[in-house]
Short mmCIF file of C-alpha atoms in Angstrom, two decimals:
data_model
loop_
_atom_site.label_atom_id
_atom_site.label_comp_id
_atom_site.label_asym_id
_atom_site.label_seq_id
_atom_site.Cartn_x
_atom_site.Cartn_y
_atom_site.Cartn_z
CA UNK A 1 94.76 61.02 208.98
CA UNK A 2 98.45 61.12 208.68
CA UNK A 3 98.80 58.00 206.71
CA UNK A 4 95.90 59.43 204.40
CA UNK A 5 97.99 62.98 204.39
CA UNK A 6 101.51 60.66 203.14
CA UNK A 7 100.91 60.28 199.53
CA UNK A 8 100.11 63.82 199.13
CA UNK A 9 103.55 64.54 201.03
CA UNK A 10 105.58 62.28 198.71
CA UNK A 11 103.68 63.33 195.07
CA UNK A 12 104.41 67.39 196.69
CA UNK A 13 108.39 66.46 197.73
CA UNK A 14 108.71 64.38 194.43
CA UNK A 15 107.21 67.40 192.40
CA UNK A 16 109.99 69.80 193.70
CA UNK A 17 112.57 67.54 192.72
CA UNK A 18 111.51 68.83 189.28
CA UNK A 19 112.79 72.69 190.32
CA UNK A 20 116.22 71.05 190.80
CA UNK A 21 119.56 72.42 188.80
CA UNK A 22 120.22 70.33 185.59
CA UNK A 23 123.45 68.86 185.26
CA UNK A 24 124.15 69.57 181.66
CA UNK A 25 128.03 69.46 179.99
CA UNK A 26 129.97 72.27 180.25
CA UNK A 27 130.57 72.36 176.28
CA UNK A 28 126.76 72.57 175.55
CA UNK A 29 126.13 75.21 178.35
CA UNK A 30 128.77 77.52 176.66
CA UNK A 31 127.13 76.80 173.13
CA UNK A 32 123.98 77.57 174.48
CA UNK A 33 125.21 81.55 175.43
CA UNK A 34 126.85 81.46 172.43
CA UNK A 35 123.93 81.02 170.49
CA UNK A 36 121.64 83.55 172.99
CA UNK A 37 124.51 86.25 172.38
CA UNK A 38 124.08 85.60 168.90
CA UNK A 39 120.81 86.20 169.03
CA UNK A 40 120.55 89.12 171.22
CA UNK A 41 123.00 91.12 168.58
CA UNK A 42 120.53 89.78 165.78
CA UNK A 43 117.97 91.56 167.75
CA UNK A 44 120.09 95.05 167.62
CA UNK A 45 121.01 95.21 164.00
CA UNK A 46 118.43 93.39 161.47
CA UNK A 47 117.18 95.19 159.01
CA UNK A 48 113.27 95.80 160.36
CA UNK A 49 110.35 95.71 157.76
CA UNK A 50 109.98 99.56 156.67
CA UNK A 51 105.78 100.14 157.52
CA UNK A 52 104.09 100.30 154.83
CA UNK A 53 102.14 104.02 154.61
CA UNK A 54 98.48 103.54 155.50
CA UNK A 55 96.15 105.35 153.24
CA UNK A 56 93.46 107.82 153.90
CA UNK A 57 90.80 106.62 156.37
CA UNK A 58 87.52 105.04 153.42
CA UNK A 59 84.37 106.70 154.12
CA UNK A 60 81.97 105.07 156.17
CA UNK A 61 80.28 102.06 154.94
CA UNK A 62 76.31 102.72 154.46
CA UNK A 63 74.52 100.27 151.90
CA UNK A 64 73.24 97.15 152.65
CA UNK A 65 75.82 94.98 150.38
CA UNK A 66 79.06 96.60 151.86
CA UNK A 67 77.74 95.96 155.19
CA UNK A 68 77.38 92.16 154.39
CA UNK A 69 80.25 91.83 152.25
CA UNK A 70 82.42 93.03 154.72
CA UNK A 71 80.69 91.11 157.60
CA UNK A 72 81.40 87.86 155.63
CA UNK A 73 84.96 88.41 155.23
CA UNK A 74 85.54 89.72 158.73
CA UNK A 75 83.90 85.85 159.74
CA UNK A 76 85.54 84.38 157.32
CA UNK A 77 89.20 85.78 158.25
CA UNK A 78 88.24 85.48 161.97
CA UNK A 79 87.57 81.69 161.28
CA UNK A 80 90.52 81.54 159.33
CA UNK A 81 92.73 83.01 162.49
CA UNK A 82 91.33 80.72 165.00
CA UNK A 83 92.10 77.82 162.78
CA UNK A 84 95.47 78.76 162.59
CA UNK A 85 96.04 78.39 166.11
CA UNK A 86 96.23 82.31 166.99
CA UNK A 87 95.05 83.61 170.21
CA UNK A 88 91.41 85.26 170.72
CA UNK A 89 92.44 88.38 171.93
CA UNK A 90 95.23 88.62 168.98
CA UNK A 91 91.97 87.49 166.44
CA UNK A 92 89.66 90.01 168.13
CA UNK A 93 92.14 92.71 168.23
CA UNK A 94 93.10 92.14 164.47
CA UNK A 95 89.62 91.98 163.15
CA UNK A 96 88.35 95.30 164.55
CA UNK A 97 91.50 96.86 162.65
CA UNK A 98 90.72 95.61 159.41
CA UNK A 99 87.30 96.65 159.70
CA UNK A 100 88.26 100.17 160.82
CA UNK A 101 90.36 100.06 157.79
CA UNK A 102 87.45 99.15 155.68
CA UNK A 103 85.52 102.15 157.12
CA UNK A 104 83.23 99.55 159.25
CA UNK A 105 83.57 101.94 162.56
CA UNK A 106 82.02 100.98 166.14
CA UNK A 107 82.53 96.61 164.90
CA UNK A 108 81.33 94.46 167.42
CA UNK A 109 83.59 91.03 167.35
CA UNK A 110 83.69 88.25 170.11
CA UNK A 111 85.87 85.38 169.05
CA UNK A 112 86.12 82.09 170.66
CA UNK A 113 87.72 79.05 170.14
CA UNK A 114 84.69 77.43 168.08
CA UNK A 115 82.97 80.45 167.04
CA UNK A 116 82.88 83.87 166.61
CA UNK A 117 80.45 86.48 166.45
CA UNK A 118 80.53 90.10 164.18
CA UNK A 119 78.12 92.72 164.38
CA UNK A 120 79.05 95.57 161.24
CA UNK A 121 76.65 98.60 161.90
CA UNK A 122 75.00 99.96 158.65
CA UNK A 123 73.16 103.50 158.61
CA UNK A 124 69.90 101.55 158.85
CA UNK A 125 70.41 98.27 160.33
CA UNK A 126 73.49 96.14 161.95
CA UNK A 127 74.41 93.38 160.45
CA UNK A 128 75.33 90.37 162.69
CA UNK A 129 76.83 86.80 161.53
CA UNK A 130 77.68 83.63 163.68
CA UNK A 131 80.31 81.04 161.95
CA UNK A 132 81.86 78.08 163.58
CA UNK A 133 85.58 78.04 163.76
CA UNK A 134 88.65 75.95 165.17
CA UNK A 135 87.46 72.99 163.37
CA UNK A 136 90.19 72.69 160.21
CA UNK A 137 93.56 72.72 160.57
CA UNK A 138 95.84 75.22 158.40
CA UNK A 139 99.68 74.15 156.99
CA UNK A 140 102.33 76.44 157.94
CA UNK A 141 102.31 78.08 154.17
CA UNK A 142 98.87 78.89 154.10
CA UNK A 143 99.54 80.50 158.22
CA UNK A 144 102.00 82.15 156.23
CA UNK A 145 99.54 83.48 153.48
CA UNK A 146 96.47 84.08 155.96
CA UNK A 147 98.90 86.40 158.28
CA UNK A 148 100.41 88.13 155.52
CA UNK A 149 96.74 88.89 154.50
CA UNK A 150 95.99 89.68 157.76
CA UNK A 151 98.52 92.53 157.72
CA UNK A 152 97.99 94.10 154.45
CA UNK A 153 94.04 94.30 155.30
CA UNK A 154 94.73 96.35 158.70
CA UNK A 155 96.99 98.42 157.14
CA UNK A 156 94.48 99.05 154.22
CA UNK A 157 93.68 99.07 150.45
CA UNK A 158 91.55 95.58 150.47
CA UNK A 159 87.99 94.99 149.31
CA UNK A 160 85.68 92.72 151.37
CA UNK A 161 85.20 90.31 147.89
CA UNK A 162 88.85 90.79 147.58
CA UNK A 163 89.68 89.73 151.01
CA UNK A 164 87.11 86.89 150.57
CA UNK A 165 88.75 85.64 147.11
CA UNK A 166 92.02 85.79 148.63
CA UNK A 167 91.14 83.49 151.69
CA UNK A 168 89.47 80.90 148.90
CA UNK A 169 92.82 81.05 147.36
CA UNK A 170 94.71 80.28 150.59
CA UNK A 171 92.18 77.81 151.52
CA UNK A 172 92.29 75.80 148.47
CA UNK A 173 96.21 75.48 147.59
CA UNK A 174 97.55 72.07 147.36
CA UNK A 175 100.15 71.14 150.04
CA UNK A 176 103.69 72.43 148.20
CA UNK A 177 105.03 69.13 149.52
CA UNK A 178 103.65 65.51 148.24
CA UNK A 179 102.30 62.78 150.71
CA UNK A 180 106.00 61.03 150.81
CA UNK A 181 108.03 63.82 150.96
CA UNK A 182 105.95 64.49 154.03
CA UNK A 183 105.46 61.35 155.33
CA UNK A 184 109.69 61.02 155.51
CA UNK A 185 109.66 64.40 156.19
CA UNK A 186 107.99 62.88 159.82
CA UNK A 187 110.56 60.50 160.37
CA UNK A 188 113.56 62.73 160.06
CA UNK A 189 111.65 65.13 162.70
CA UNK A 190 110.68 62.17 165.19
CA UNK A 191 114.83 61.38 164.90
CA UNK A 192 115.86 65.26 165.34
CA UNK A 193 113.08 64.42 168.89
CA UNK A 194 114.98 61.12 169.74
CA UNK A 195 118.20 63.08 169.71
CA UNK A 196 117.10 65.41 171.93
CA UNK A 197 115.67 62.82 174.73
CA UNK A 198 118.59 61.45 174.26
CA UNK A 199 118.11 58.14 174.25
CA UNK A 200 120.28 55.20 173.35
CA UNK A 201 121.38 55.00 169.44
CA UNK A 202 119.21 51.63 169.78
CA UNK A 203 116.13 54.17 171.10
CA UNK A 204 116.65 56.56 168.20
CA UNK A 205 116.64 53.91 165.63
CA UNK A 206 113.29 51.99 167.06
CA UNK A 207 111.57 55.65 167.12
CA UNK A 208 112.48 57.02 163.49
CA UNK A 209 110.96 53.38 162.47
CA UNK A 210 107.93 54.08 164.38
CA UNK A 211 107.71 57.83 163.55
CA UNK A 212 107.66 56.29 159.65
CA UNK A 213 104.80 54.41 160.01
CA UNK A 214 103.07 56.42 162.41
CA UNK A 215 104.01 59.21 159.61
CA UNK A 216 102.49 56.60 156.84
CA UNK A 217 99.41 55.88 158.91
CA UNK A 218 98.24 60.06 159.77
CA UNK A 219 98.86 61.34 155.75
CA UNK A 220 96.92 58.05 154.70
CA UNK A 221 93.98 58.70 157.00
CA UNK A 222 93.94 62.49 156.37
CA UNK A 223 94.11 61.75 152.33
CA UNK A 224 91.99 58.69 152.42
CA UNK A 225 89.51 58.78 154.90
CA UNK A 226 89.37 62.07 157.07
CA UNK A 227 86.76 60.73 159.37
CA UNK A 228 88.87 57.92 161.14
CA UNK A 229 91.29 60.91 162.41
CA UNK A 230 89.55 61.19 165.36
CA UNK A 231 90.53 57.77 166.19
CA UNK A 232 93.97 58.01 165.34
CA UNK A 233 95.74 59.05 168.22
CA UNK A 234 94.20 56.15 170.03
CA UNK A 235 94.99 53.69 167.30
CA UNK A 236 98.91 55.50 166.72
CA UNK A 237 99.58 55.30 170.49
CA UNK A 238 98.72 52.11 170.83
CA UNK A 239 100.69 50.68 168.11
CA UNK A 240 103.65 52.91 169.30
CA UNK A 241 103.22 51.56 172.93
CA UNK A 242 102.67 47.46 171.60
CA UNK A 243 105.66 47.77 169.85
CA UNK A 244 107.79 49.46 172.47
CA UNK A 245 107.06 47.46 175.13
CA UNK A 246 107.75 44.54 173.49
CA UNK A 247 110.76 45.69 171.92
CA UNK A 248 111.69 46.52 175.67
CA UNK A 249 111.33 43.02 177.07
CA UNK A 250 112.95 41.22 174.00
CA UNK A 251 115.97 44.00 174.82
CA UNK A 252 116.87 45.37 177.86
CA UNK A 253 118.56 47.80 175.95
CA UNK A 254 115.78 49.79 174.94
CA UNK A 255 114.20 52.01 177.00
CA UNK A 256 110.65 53.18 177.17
CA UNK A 257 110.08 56.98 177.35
CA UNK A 258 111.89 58.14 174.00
CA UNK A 259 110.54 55.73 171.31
CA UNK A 260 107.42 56.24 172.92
CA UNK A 261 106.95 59.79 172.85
CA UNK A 262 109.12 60.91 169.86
CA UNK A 263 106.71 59.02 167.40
CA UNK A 264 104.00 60.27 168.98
CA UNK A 265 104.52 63.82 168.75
CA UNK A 266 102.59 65.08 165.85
CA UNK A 267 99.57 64.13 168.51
CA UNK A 268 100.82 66.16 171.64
CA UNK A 269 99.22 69.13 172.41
CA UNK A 270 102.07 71.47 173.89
CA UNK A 271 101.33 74.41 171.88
CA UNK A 272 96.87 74.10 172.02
CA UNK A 273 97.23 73.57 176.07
CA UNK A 274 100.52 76.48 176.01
CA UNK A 275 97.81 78.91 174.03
CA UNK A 276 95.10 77.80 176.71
CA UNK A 277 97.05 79.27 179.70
CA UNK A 278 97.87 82.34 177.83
CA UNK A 279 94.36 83.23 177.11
CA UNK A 280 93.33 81.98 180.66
CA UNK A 281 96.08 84.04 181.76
CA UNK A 282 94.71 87.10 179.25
CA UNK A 283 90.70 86.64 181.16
CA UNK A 284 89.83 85.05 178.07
CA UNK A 285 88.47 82.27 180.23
CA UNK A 286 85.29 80.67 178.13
CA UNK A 287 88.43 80.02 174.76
CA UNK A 288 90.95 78.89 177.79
CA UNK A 289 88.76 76.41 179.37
CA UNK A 290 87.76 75.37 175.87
CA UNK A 291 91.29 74.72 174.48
CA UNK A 292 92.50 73.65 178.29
CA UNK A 293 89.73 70.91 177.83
CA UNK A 294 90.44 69.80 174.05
CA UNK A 295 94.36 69.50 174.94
CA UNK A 296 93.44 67.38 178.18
CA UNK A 297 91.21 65.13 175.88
CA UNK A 298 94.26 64.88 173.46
CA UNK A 299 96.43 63.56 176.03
CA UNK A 300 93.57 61.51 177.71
CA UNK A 301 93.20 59.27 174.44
CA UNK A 302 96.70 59.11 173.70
CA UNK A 303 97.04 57.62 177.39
CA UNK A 304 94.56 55.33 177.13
CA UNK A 305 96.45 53.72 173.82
CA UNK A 306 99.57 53.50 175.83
CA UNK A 307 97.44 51.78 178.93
CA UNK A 308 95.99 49.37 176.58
CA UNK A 309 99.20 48.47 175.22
CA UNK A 310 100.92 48.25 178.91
CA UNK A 311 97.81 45.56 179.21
CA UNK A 312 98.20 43.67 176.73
CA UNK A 313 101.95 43.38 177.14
CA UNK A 314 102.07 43.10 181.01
CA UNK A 315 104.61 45.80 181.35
CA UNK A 316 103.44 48.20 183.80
CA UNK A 317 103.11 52.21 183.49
CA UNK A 318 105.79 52.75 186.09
CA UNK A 319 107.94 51.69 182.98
CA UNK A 320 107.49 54.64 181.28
CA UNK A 321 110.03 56.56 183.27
CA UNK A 322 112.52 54.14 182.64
CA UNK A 323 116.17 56.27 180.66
CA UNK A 324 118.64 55.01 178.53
CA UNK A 325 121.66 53.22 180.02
CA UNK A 326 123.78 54.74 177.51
CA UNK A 327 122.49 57.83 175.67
CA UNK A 328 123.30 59.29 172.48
CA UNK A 329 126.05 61.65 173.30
CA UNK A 330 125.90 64.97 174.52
CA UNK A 331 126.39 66.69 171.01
CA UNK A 332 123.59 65.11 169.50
CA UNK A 333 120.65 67.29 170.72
CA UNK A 334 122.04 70.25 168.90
CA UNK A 335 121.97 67.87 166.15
CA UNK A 336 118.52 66.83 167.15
CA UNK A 337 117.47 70.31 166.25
CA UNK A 338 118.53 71.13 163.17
CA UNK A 339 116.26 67.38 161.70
CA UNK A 340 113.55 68.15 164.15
CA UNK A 341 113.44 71.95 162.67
CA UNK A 342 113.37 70.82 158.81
CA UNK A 343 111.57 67.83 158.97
CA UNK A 344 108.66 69.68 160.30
CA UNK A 345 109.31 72.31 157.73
CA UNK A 346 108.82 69.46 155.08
CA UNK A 347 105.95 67.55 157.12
CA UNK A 348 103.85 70.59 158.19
CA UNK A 349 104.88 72.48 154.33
CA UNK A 350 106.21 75.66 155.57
CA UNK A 351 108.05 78.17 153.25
CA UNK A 352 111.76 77.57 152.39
CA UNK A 353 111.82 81.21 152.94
CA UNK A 354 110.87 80.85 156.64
CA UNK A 355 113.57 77.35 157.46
CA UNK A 356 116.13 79.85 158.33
CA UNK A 357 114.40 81.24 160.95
CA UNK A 358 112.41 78.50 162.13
CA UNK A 359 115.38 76.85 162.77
CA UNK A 360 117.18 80.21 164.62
CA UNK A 361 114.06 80.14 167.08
CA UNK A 362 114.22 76.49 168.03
CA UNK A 363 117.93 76.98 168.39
CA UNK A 364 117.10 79.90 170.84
CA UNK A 365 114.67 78.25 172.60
CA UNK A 366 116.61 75.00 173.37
CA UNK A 367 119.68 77.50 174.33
CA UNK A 368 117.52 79.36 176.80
CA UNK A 369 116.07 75.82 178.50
CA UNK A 370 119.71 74.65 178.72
CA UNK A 371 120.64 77.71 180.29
CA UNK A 372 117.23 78.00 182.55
CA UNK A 373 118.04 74.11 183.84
CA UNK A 374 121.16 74.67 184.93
CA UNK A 375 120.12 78.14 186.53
CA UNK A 376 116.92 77.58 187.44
CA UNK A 377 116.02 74.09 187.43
CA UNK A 378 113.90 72.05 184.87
CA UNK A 379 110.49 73.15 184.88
CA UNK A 380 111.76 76.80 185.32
CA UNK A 381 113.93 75.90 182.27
CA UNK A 382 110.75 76.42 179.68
CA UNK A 383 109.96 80.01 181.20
CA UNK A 384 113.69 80.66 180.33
CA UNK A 385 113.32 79.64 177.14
CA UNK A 386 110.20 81.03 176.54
CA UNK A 387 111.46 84.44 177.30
CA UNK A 388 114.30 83.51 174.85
CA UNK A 389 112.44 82.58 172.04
CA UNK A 390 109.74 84.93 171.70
CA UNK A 391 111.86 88.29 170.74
CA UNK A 392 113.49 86.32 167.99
CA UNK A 393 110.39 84.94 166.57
CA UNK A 394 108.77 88.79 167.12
CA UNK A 395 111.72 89.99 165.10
CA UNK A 396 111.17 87.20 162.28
CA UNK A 397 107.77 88.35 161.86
CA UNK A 398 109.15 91.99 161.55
CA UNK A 399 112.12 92.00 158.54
CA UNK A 400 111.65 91.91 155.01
CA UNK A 401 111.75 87.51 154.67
CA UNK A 402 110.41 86.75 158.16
CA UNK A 403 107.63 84.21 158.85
CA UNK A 404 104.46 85.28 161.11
CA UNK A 405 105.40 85.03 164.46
CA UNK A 406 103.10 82.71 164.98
CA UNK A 407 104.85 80.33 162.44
CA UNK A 408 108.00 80.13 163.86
CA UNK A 409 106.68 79.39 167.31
CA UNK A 410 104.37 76.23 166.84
CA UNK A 411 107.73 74.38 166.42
CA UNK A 412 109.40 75.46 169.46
CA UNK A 413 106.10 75.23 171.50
CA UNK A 414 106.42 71.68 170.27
CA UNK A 415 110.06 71.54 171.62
CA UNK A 416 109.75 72.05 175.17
CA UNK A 417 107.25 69.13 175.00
CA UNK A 418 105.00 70.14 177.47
CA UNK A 419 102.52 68.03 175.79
CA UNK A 420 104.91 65.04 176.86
CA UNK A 421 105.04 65.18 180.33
CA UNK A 422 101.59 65.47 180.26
CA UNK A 423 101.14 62.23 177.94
CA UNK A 424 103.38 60.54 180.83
CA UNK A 425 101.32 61.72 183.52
CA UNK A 426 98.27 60.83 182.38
CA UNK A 427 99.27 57.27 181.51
CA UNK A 428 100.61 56.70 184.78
CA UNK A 429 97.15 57.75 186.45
CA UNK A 430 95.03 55.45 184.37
CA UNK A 431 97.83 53.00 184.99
CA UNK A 432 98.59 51.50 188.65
CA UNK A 433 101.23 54.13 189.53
CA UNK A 434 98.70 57.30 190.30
CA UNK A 435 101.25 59.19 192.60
CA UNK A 436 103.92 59.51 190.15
CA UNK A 437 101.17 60.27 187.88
CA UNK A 438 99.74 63.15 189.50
CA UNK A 439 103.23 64.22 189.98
CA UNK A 440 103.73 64.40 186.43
CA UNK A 441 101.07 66.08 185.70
CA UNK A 442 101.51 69.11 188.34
CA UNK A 443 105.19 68.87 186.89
CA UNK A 444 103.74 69.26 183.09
CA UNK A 445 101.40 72.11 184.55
CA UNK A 446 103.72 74.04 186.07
CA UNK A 447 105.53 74.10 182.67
CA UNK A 448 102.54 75.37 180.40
CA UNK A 449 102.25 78.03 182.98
CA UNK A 450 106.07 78.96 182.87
CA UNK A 451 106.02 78.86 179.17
CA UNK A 452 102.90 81.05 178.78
CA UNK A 453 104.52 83.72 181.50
CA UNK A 454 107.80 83.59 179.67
CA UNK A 455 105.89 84.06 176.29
CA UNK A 456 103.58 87.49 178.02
CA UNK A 457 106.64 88.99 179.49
CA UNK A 458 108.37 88.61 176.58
CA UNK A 459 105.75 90.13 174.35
CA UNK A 460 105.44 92.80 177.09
CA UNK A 461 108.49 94.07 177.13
CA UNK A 462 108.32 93.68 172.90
CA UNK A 463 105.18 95.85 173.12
CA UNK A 464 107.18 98.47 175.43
CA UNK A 465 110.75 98.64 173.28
CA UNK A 466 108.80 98.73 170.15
CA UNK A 467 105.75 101.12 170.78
CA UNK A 468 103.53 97.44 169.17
CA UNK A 469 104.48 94.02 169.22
CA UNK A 470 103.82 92.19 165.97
CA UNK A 471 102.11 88.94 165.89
#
């Protein structure tokens, strides 16, 4: 029994070492409160969006077609939420606004992560309609669009057809950006990623190479033939993972966790399994489980890529942990930033309007995990700057040129990475090396939880300075 009981004591001692104090440079720990004092006097005097008056309440809706015009569009913006990546209980909430503002009183709206259901009462019948949802992805300009939409319709003065017309229109726009401006637009985001690993210049040139073709690869599939995208975070990983472990026993200068992961990253579910634990920790438990579930199968088949490549190169899992001997220096993260921040403004075709802030939120939230590791300790670090991040990106959503909220924090969601401690984990337990594995994954656990706290306290407190927190 006590040999039995010795693994679990090791994986549970070796998972506290991950509440340890960062060492991190003096220089970058007095940049980081520089940059969270900056942003705390941001918060005190921007300009705030003035509200916008909201006209006389309609009169109730009673014939037949304005009950099912308005049921469509409530589906249709309801889909168009959950495909965006929003929270149900954010959808929900929104939906029974804009009906209210529609005159559509007494709505009846359940909203999960695949589908959604809207019953609009009529003076002689309800009418109820079922649509799928969560199944197409929406570019940061047309989150941009939809939320602006979103707004104007709760605070009224929309038609259902023009609500519906509208959501064609955001639906059908061509990507602002072409297929190479995106496809570099990858590469300069998986270098601004290398950077912040930090690993050796020699690590950050093999992953930008790799985050190119990987970059090639996903816009050629998604153009060409959509249906092989299922397949293509097996097929990327395991290309990434060939290459890198064979890169690593030609050099022993290269290491293995940073070109592996920063390429990879446009697959890693940080933000879909960070949303999970919010709504999980919100008692929206059927969406939770549901998202919890697609983000484990995420990291599941990028593991098995990387397992197949350990195979066929002989280098085992426990590899993956292995650092740079000589990092970039200690500068180049807040480098790493700035490319990570606008090539996924080019990649993922977000307004030029919104780079400005996209870019002060990331900043924020790497500043606050800098500060939390040093305070705190590492996996404490993402609550920190989760709590950091989200009044900035609550403020963006509120001035005159500010991005939905929601569009400003997919990219730092993606920055604490913890989508890539989970990738680690998992590969290590389908590997040989299943205690370090399981350690990982409490480790990448823990964080989702401490970034999904940091993200409802912050909101929270929002909601009680503000009298209603924004999107």
């Amino acid at each position: 029994m006590q040999m039995a009981a010795a693994p679990v004591l090791i994986s549970t001692v070796q998972a506290l070492d991950a509440f340890e104090r960062v060492e991190v440079p003096v220089a970058s720990v007095v940049l980081a409160g520089l940059v969270l004092a900056g942003a705390a006097v941001l918060l005190v005097v921007a300009p705030r969006r003035a509200r916008s008056r909201r006209p006389a309440p309609p009169p109730p809706i009673s014939s037949p077609g304005q009950v099912d015009e308005v049921t469509d569009f409530l589906v249709a913006l309801g889909e168009a939420m959950v495909d965006a990546g929003d929270p149900v209980t954010h959808v929900q909430e929104s939906l029974v606004r804009v009906a209210d503002s529609m005159g559509a009183g007494e709505v009846e709206v359940v909203v999960m992560a695949t589908a959604l259901f809207v019953s609009v009462p009529g003076s002689t019948a309800t009418q109820t309609s079922v649509a799928s949802a969560g199944s197409r992805s929406l570019r940061l300009d047309q989150v941009d669009d939809l939320f602006a939409l979103v707004d104007e319709a709760e605070a009224g003065g929309w038609t259902a057809q023009a609500g519906l017309d509208r959501l064609a229109q955001i639906r059908g726009r061509p990507a602002p950006f072409p297929d190479p401006a995106r496809v570099l637009g990858y590469a300069v985001l998986t270098f601004g990623i290398a950077l912040i690993l930090r690993g050796s210049w020699l690590d950050v040139a093999l992953a930008t190479s790799l985050g190119l073709l990987v970059g090639l690869v996903e816009v050629a599939v998604r153009r060409l033939v959509p249906s092989l995208g299922v397949f293509l975070p097996v097929l990327a990983s395991f290309g990434v993972a060939t290459t890198v472990f064979v890169a690593a026993r030609l050099e022993p200068e290269v290491s293995v966790s940073t070109p592996l992961i920063a390429p990879l990253v446009i697959f890693l579910p940080g933000a879909l399994l960070t949303t999970a634990v919010i709504e999980l920790s919100t008692g929206q438990m059927i969406s939770g489980a549901g998202r919890l579930g697609a983000g484990m199968m995420r990291l599941v088949l990028l593991a098995i890529g990387i397992v197949l490549g350990a195979q066929v190169t002989g280098v085992p899992t426990s590899a993956l942990s292995q650092a740079a001997q000589t990092p970039v220096p200690a500068w180049a993260p807040w480098v790493g930033v700035v490319l990570f921040g606008l090539g996924l403004v080019v990649h993922d075709c977000a307004r030029p309007r919104s780079t400005g802030w996209i870019l002060l939120v990331l900043y924020v939230a790497f500043a606050g995990q800098l500060v939390g590791g040093v305070l705190l300790g590492g996996v404490m670090s993402a609550f920190v700057g989760a709590v950091a991040m989200t009044p900035v990106a609550l403020l963006a959503a509120r001035v005159p040129t500010g991005p939905p909220a929601i569009v400003s924090f997919m990219p730092a969601f993606w920055l604490l990475v913890p989508g890539a401690l989970g990738l680690v984990g998992v590969a290590k337990y389908l590997g040989q090396d299943r205690t370090l594995g399981a350690v990982s994954l409490l480790t990448s656990g823990t964080t989702m939880v401490a970034i999904a706290l940091g993200v409802l306290l912050a909101v929270t407190v929002s909601a009680g300075l503000s009298g209603r927190a924004r999107r």
